[in-house]
XYZ file of C-alpha atoms in Angstrom:
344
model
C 15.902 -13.730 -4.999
C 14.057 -16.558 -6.645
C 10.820 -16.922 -4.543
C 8.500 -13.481 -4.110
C 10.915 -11.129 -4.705
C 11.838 -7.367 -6.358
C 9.882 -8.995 -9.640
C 6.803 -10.176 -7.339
C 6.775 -6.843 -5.648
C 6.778 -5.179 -9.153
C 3.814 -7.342 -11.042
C 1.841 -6.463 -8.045
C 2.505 -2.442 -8.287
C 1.916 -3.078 -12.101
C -1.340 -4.876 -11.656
C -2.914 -3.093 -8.992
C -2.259 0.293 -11.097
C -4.032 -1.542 -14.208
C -6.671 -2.859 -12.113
C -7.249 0.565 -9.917
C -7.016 -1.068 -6.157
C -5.314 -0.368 -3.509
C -3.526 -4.271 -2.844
C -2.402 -6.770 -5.357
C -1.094 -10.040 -3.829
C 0.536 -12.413 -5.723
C 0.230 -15.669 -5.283
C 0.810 -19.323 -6.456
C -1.657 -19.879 -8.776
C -5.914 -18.771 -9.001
C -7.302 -21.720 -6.817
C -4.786 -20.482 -3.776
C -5.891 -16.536 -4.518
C -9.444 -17.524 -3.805
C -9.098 -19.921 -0.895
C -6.869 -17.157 0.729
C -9.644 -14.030 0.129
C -12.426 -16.731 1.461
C -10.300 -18.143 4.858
C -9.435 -14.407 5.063
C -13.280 -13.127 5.027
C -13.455 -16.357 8.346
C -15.769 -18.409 6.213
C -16.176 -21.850 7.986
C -18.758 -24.237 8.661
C -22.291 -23.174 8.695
C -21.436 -20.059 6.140
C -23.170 -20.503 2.965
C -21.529 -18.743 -0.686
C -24.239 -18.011 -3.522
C -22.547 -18.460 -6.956
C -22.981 -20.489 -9.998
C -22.389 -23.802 -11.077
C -21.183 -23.173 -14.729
C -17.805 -22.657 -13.945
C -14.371 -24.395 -13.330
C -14.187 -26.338 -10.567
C -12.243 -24.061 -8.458
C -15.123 -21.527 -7.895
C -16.419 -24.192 -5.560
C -13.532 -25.868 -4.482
C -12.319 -22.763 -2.568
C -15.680 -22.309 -0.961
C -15.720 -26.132 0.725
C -11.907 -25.341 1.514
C -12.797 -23.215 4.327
C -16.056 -25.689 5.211
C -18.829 -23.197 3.974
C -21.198 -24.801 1.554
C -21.524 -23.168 -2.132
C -25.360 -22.164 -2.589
C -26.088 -22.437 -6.797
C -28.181 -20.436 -8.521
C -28.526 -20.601 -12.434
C -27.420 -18.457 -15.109
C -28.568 -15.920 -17.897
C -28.610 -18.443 -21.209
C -27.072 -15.323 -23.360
C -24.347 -14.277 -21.409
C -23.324 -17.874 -19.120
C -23.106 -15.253 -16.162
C -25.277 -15.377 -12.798
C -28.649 -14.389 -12.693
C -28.951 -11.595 -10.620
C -32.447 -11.921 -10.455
C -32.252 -15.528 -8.983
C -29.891 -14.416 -6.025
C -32.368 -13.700 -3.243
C -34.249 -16.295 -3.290
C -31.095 -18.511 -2.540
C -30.074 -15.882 0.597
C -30.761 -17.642 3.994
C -29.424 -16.519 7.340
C -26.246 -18.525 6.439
C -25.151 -16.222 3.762
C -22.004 -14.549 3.789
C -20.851 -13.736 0.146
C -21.588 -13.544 -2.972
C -19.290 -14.889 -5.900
C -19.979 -14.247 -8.873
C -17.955 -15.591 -11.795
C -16.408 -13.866 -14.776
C -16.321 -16.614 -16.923
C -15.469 -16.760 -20.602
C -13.923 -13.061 -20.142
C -16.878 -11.163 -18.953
C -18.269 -9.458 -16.422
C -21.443 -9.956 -14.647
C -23.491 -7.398 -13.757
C -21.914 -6.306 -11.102
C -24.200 -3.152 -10.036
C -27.426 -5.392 -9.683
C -24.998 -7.878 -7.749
C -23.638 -5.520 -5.318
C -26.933 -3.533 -5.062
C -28.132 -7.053 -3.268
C -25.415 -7.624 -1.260
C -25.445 -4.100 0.029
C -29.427 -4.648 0.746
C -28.706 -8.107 3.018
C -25.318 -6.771 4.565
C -23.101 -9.515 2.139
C -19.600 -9.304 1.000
C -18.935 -9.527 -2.880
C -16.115 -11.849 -4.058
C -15.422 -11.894 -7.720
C -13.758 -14.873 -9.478
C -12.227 -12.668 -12.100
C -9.739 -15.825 -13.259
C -10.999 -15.222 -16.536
C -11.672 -12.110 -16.844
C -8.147 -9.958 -17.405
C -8.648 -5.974 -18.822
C -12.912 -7.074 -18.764
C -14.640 -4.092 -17.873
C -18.075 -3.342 -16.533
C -19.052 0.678 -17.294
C -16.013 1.598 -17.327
C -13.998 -0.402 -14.098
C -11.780 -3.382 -14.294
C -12.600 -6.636 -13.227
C -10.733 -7.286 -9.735
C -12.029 -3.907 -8.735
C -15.382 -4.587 -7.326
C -14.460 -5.238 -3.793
C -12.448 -8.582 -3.585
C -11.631 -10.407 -6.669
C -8.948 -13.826 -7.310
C -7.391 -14.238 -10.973
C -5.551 -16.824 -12.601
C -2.388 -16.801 -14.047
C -2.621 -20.418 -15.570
C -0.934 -21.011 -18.506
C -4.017 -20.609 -20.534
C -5.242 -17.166 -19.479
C -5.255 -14.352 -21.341
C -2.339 -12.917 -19.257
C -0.033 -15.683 -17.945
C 3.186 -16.367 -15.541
C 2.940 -20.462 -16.721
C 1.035 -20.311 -13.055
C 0.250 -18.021 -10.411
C -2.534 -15.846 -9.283
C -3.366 -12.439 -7.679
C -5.911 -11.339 -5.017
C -7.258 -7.350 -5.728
C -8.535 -5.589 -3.023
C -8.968 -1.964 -1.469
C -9.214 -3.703 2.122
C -5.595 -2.749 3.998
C -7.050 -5.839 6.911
C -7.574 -8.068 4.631
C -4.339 -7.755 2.219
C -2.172 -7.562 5.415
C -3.502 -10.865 6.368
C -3.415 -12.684 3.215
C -0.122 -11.358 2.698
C 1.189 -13.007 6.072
C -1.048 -16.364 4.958
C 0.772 -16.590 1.646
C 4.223 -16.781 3.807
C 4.513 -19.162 6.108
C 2.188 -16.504 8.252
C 5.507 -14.731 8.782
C 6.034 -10.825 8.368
C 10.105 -11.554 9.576
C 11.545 -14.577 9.213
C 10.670 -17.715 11.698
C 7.871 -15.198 13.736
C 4.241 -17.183 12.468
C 2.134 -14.552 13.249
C -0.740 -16.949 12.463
C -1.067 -20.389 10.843
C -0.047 -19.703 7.445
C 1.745 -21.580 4.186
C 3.656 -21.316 1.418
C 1.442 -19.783 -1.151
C 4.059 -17.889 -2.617
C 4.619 -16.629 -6.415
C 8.367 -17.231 -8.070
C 9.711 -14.194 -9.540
C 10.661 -16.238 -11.979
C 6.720 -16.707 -13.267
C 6.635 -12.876 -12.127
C 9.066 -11.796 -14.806
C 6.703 -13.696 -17.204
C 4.362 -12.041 -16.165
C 5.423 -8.754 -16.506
C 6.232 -9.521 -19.819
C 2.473 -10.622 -20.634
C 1.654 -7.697 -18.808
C 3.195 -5.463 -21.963
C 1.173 -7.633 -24.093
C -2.142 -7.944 -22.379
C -4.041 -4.929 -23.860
C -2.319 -5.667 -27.411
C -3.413 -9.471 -27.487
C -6.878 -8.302 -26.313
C -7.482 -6.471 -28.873
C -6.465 -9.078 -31.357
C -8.980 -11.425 -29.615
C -11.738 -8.948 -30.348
C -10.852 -8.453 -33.892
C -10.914 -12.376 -34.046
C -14.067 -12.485 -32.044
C -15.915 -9.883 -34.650
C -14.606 -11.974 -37.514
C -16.595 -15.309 -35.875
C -19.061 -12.839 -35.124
C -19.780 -11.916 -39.284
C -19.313 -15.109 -40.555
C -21.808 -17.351 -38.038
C -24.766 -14.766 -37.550
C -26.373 -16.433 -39.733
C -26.496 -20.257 -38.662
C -28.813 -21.307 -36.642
C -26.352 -21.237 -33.137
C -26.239 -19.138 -30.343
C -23.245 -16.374 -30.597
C -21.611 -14.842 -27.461
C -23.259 -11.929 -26.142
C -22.528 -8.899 -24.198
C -24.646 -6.175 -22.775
C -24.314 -2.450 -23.075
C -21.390 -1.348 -21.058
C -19.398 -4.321 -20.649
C -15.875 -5.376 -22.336
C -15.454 -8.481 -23.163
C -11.841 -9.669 -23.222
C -12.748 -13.403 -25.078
C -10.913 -15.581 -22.782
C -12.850 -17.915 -24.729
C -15.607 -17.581 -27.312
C -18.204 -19.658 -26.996
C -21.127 -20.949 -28.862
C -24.097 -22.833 -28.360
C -24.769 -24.869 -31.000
C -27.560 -27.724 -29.386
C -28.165 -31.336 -29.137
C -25.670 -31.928 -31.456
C -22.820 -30.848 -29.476
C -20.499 -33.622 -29.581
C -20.445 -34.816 -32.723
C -20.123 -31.223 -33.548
C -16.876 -31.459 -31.759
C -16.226 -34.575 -33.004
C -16.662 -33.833 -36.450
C -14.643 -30.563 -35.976
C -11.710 -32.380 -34.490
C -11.827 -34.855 -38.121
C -11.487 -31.862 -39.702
C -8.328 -30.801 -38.119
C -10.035 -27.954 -35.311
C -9.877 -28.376 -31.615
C -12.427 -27.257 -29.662
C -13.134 -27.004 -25.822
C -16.217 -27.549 -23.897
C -16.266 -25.620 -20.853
C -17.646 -26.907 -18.963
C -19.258 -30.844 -19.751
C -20.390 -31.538 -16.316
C -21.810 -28.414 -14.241
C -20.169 -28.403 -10.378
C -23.609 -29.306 -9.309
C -23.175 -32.669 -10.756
C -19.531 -33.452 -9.611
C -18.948 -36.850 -7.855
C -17.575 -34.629 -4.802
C -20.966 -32.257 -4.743
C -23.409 -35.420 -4.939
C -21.701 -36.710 -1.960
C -22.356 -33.509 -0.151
C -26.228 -33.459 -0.862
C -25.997 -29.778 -1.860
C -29.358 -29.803 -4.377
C -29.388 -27.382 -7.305
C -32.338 -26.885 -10.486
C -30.080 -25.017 -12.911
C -31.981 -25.836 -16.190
C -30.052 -22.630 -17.868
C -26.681 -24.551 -16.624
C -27.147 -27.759 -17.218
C -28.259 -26.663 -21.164
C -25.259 -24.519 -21.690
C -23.538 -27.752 -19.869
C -25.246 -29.655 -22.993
C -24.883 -27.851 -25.533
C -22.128 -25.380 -25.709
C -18.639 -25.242 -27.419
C -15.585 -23.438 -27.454
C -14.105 -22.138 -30.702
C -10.036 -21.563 -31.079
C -9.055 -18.500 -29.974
C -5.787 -16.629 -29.293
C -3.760 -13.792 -30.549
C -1.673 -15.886 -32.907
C -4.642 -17.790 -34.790
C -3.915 -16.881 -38.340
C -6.727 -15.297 -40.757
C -6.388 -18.204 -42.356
C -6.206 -20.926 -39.775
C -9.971 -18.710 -38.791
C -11.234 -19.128 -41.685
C -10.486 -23.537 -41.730
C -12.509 -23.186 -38.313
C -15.508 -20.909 -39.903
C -15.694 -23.213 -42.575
C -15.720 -26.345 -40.653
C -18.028 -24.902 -38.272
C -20.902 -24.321 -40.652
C -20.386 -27.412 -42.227
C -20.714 -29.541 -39.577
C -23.472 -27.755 -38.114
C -25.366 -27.285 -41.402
C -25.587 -30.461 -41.768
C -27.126 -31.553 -38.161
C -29.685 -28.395 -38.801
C -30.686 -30.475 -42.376
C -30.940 -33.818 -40.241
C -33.101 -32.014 -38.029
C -35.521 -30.648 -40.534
C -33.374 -27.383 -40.397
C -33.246 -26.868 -36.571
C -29.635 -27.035 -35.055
């Protein structure tokens, strides 16, 4: 059985025990998880979704799948996670969910957010793609309600690609589980218009294997992370943060290190380090969203957008390949803070 068999079945069980839910469904990659728990809430046109703009595209993608229109609000300039506090201004009588985004491999504060949805009768979705083994006092991401991840091949927890949808909802799995197949419970009986959003078990049986690894390799990131952590505290750069009560899993670790971003980068990459920037244009300023006339003031986003970076981080980087970046790091952006009369 190559396509969502015994090895499918098994990831699910697996993840849905590590998560604590009720329903894991696995899917064919993170973009297909969301636009399957948003068609399966009945978003369509009209429907408005409140979430952020610093994020991968696919956060909004999945919302104009179903023809709802994403809603922006901006984000803390600490954490790169929504603003609670900005979220009711932005609810209208077009709101349906919430989606807040675990980016970077965080959570956001998920008790303020679901304390407002509860308030204006609004469904939580998380976009936990980055976010695998996060936890928020003391529960997984995926387990607040409805939640997509991403197996991508850059995750912390991989199949090469593939996703999974988390939810205690027995209406809504049932469905998405028919949507993922062709909408077929038995074979050539379409129960409703479905496709073929299946996982492989052959990127299952990767992913079991990553499975074994996740909590290991997450724990090497946070040594890693603590190690950036001592050795940049004292530049003049912003360093990740994370509240009281929250795990952060360092899907990335990123810094904010000014107007001198790029040749920051630039200047790194001469020096043999590769670094990301996640992300250099904020959804709110894609081609696609212009074109829609969807109007956003994100000043928070569109600095991080500006002025952030992304340092190397996985479980194999070597104490000494961390200590090439550290040192290349501080002397790039020592040297823009002299420049600038020592600001960064």
């Amino acid at each position: 059985m190559i396509a969502q068999g015994g090895k499918v079945a098994e990831l699910e069980e697996r993840w849905g025990e590590f998560c604590g839910v009720k329903h894991t469904i696995a899917l064919s990659n993170g973009t297909v998880a969301l636009m399957s728990v948003f068609a399966g809430l009945g978003l369509g046109p009209g429907d408005e979704v409140i979430t952020v703009s610093h994020t991968f595209n696919a956060t909004v993608s999945s919302v104009l799948f179903t023809g709802a229109s994403p809603v922006f609000v901006d984000i803390e300039p600490d954490t790169y996670l929504m603003n609670a506090a900005r979220i009711e201004a932005a609810i209208t009588s077009r709101t349906r969910v919430i989606c807040p985004v675990s980016l970077f491999g965080m959570v956001p504060d998920m008790d303020a957010i679901q304390a407002i949805a509860d308030r204006h009768g609004l469904t939580v979705v998380e976009d936990a793609c980055q976010a695998h083994g996060a936890q928020y006092r003391g529960r997984r991401a995926g387990s607040f309600g409805y939640a997509a991840f991403s197996l991508y091949g850059t995750a912390n927890m991989t199949a090469g690609e593939g996703g999974f949808v988390t939810t205690n909802d027995d209406r809504l799995a049932d469905w998405i589980r028919l949507y993922r197949n062709q909408g077929m419970r038995e074979s050539n009986h379409h129960e409703i218009l479905g496709y073929n959003f299946r996982m492989t078990d052959i990127a299952a049986a990767i992913g079991l294997v990553q499975l074994d690894k996740l909590e290991r390799n997450t724990a090497r990131r946070q040594v890693i992370a603590r190690r950036y952590e001592d050795a940049l505290v004292d530049l003049p750069i912003r360093l990740p943060a994370w509240p009281a009560g929250r795990t952060h899993v360092f899907h990335q670790y990123t810094v904010d290190v000014g107007p001198h971003r790029d040749e920051i980068v630039a200047e790194m990459k001469e020096a043999g380090v590769m670094c990301g920037v996640y992300y250099p244009i904020p959804c709110h300023r894609q081609a696609y969203v212009l074109e829609l006339a969807i109007e956003a003031d994100l000043p928070n986003t569109d600095a991080a957008a500006a002025g952030s970076m992304s340092l190397p981080i996985y479980p194999a980087l070597t104490a000494t390949e961390q200590e090439h970046v550290i040192e290349a790091l501080r002397a790039s952006v020592l040297r823009h803070a002299v420049a600038m009369g020592g600001r960064s």
